[in-house]
Structures are given as structure tokens and as C-alpha cells.
Amino acid sequence: MADKSKTSSKLLVKTPLSNLNPNVLEELGMFLNPRLISKDVRTLSGKLGYSLRRVQNFERERNPTACMLEDWSTCYEEGQEKTVSELLVKLEEMKRHDAVDFLKPYEFSEVQQESSLQPEENDLPIHEDSLVNTLLEAPRFTEIPVVTDKVALVIGNMKYSHEKLNQLMYPEHDARDVAAALHELEFKVFSLVNLTLSEMRITVHSFCRLLGKGVYAVLYYAGHGYEDHGKNYLIPVDADLSFKREDSFCAQEILQTMQECNTSLNLLIIDACRVRPPTKDQIPTFIKRGTNGNNIFAYSCCSQQVAFEEHDQRNGLYAQHLLKHIRRNVRIENILMDVAADVALTISYCTDNSIHQRPCHESDAYIDCRLTDPIIPGVLQDVDYHERMQLWQKAHTLPDPFVILENEDLHLKVQFIAKFSNVMEVLLTLCNKTSLPMKDCVVELIVDSPVCSDITMISGDEVKPGEQLKQVVQISALQKLNDYLAVDLQIFYDFNGELVSWTSSKVDLRTPLISSVFAEWDWWVTCGRAPPTKTQKPKAKK
């Protein structure tokens, strides 16, 4: 049997109290052993939950503080070892800033981790008697990873240009709901839908530029995909049916790029089919695995299976069950196993025996990573965190709401809602201030190609006196903008038998959402530098 090659990496973790050098506890006792009202070892013992009798026993020792903390470090009431961070919280409550300043440098430690296991897909059969969910929260017995930031990229491809590929029902819903869940978990989420191959490459490589040491990175993809020679390929919306590798995006290539960023966690969730394409004459591609570990690949189905969608649902089968579990405070692998169990249980009730879908995952994670782990900014480089925050905020900036028409007859207000990072909804609210009804009322918002606009909601076509007409127009493909977004607004209505119209041309909406940074991302990838600064144009009169 061949020897398994061991790899090692360093991880920043909260220092367990039991790992402190005895000399540190000895010196800490010099701060707390002297009697100070409400600030000595007795006050600390009360905050740690000790009774007076226990404290009196500790006081018989030469160093009561050290003795008490050694005892407290062995308490596992919360299912995990006590850390220096927890002790610092107690000392801050006591306003013992001198002791806090002394202990602060010992709050985090770098640990060396060795791993000899190569990630393998869990292709083991799921037994019916094992379909039981794990606990909503689980105790943690390993080091708590220090997370400097959490960044996620969510892609949903549904509107394919090829007719035979344009049959998916839920990738946009799946992407939106998964993005919302990750946002609740404090991830900085970039969510984009219906990307071409070049747009996928720009987005993914720019996403990787936002990663760094201590960052949790998550990528979720919903759409068409296939497997070839053990590699998984994501299909962009401008693809044809040739299934050529150069026309697709390899998921393992994405992982390789993410691994180069020295992240603490790389989680890729591929919600797509994994059936081999009909062409078999291509040479296999080999992707090198990184040495840091903590890489998790989650698939909505096993190799040579398809991912199913059910009619009359909001989400695809895999996303439906993923969303039930993704917010839980348990190890990520436990979540993935429970999702697989729920999908298997759902399919077992299906009367169609031709449906076979079994989610699986592969992992080389050696620590207990959880999507609920809190962010601790400032542990490493504050500059990286703040730059990442500024870029995320810039990519999610919407135009301010404004009133574009106000006269004695009409009031038209324009508001904006982000649906995805590259899709914006415009809410148009028209109020009839006259004493007569407005019939056959139409409000149009017109954009120039390549950006698209579609009416997604309208409250009616007659506006009675004092009432409102509400209309939602969805503007999509914002990543394709080469300049500022300018729209034309028009109103048509029948007023007492007379056709009335109003127009406002080239209303400047600036660079909303992802359009404000996508040109810069494009230059990052193609030119290796930022683009020239756009010339500021005066805002159009409203």
C-alpha cells in the first residue's frame, strides 16, 4: 500500500485557557490576587459561577486566581473548552483594563494541522433507518476557527439562449433564496443570474480577489452542468449543445483558484446535473489539490445522475432541502448529510421509479467549520476587511428614490429594490390628483440594449381620483452596462375621452449595483489593473 502523503497548514484559533503558559496565569494572579473592591479574584469567581465556599478553598492556595482558572478551564457546560476570549469578556465587565491589556496578546494562537486524507466522494448508500436529522445545534470539541470575514458568490443560470437548454424552472429562485440565507449568516453575498462564459470567468476570478487569510468562502451554482473525466463543468447561458470544455467553466478550476487565497474554508455547492456528455474524445484535465485543507464540495446529485425539479414548487429539489438546514449551528458536513437524507426520503415517496437523485459531498476539512461562525475583524489586516466591505457596499448601491413628476394632475415616484447583484426592480407609483378617473393608463420604462427591462407587476389600468397605480419593472443584465444607466419614462392615459401623454428622456440612474464595479472586475481579469475613472456627468433634470 502506498504511503499517504501528509500535508500541513497553519490555522488561527481562539486560545484554549488550558493552553496558556503557567507563567502567564502566575502573572495574571498578580493583577487579581490583591484585594480591590469589586475588582479582585472574588468578583471574577462570581462571574464564573463559583460559590463562596469554592472561592474560600481557592484562597488557601498560593495563587488563588491561577488555581481557579485552571479549574474553570476544565468546565465543559457549553460543550467546548473555555477560551482566553471568554475570560477577557469577564475582565472587561469588571473594568480591569490592566488585566485585559496584559492578556489580550494571548487571545489567539496559530496551530499546525496535518492531514493525510484525500477528499473522497461519499458514495455510500443511504439506509432508510439513518434518515434522522442531527441536532439543531451541536457541541464543538475542536478548536474554534477565527473567521476574519465571510464572502459568498451565488450564480443562477436559467435563461439559456439555446432552446433545448432553456427549460429550467427554479435556478433564479434557488439563487435568490440561498443568497438571502447566506446574507442572514453575515456573508457578504454577490448574487448574479444568467451569465455568459466570459461574465462567469470575470465574476469568479474577481470573487477570488476578495478572499484572503481567515476568510470563509462559499460559492453556490444553480443551472445546467455536466461531468467529464471526473471534473464538473458549469454551463453558461450562451452555450450550445457541443459540451466543449472551453465553452464551460470547470468547478475544480474554481476551487484551485480559491485555494491560492489562503482561506480558512472553501465551500462549493454545485446544484446541477452530472451526466457525462455524448462526446468522449477530449483529453482529461488534471487539477491540483491545495495543501491547506478545509475544502468542501457539495453536489446535488451523484456522478452520472441528474438534478430534478418538481412542478408547483418554489425551489429545485436539492435547494428546497438545503434551505431547511443551511442556517443551523452544526458542522457543515452534518448539514450536507441531512440534506442528502431529506432528498432521499422525498424521492422514496415518489411514484416515478425512474427518478434517482442522491446528493453527496467530498471534504478534506480537518476542523469543525460552521456557516454560523462569527466574524472577528481586526485579527489580521484591517485594511483587507475594510476594502472588502467598501467594494461590497459599492456593488450593492441603489439609486436614491425620487419624485420625477409633480403637478396639479399627477404625482410619479420612482423607487428601487435589489433583486440580485445584477438585477434591479423599479417601483413606479403614479397618483391621480384629479377629480376624474384616468383610464387605459400605461407607465413605460424603456432601457437601451444590452440591458433588459420587463414589467413584473401592475396594479391595474384605471386610476380613480386620489388612488394610485403601482407598477414594478425589472431591469436585468446590469453587468453588461458600459456606461451610466439612462432610462426613458412615459405615461399614457385616457382622461375624459382625451389621450394624454408625458415623457421624460434619458433619466440618469448612474451605475446601480454590480454595474459600478463590473467594468473594474473586467479590467482586473483582462488587463491586471483598474480601468480609467469614468468622467462624472451632470445628473439629468427631474
XYZ file of C-alpha atoms in Angstrom, residues 15 80 85 140 189 359 395 439 443 496 510 533:
12
model
C -6.555 30.057 22.547
C -16.444 23.230 24.301
C -11.623 35.249 24.779
C -17.942 21.619 19.496
C -23.063 37.993 -0.873
C -26.811 14.299 -3.110
C -21.659 46.722 -5.668
C -58.488 55.118 -17.925
C -46.474 53.731 -17.462
C -62.318 62.284 -20.019
C -25.879 56.305 -12.577
C -12.034 56.628 -13.904
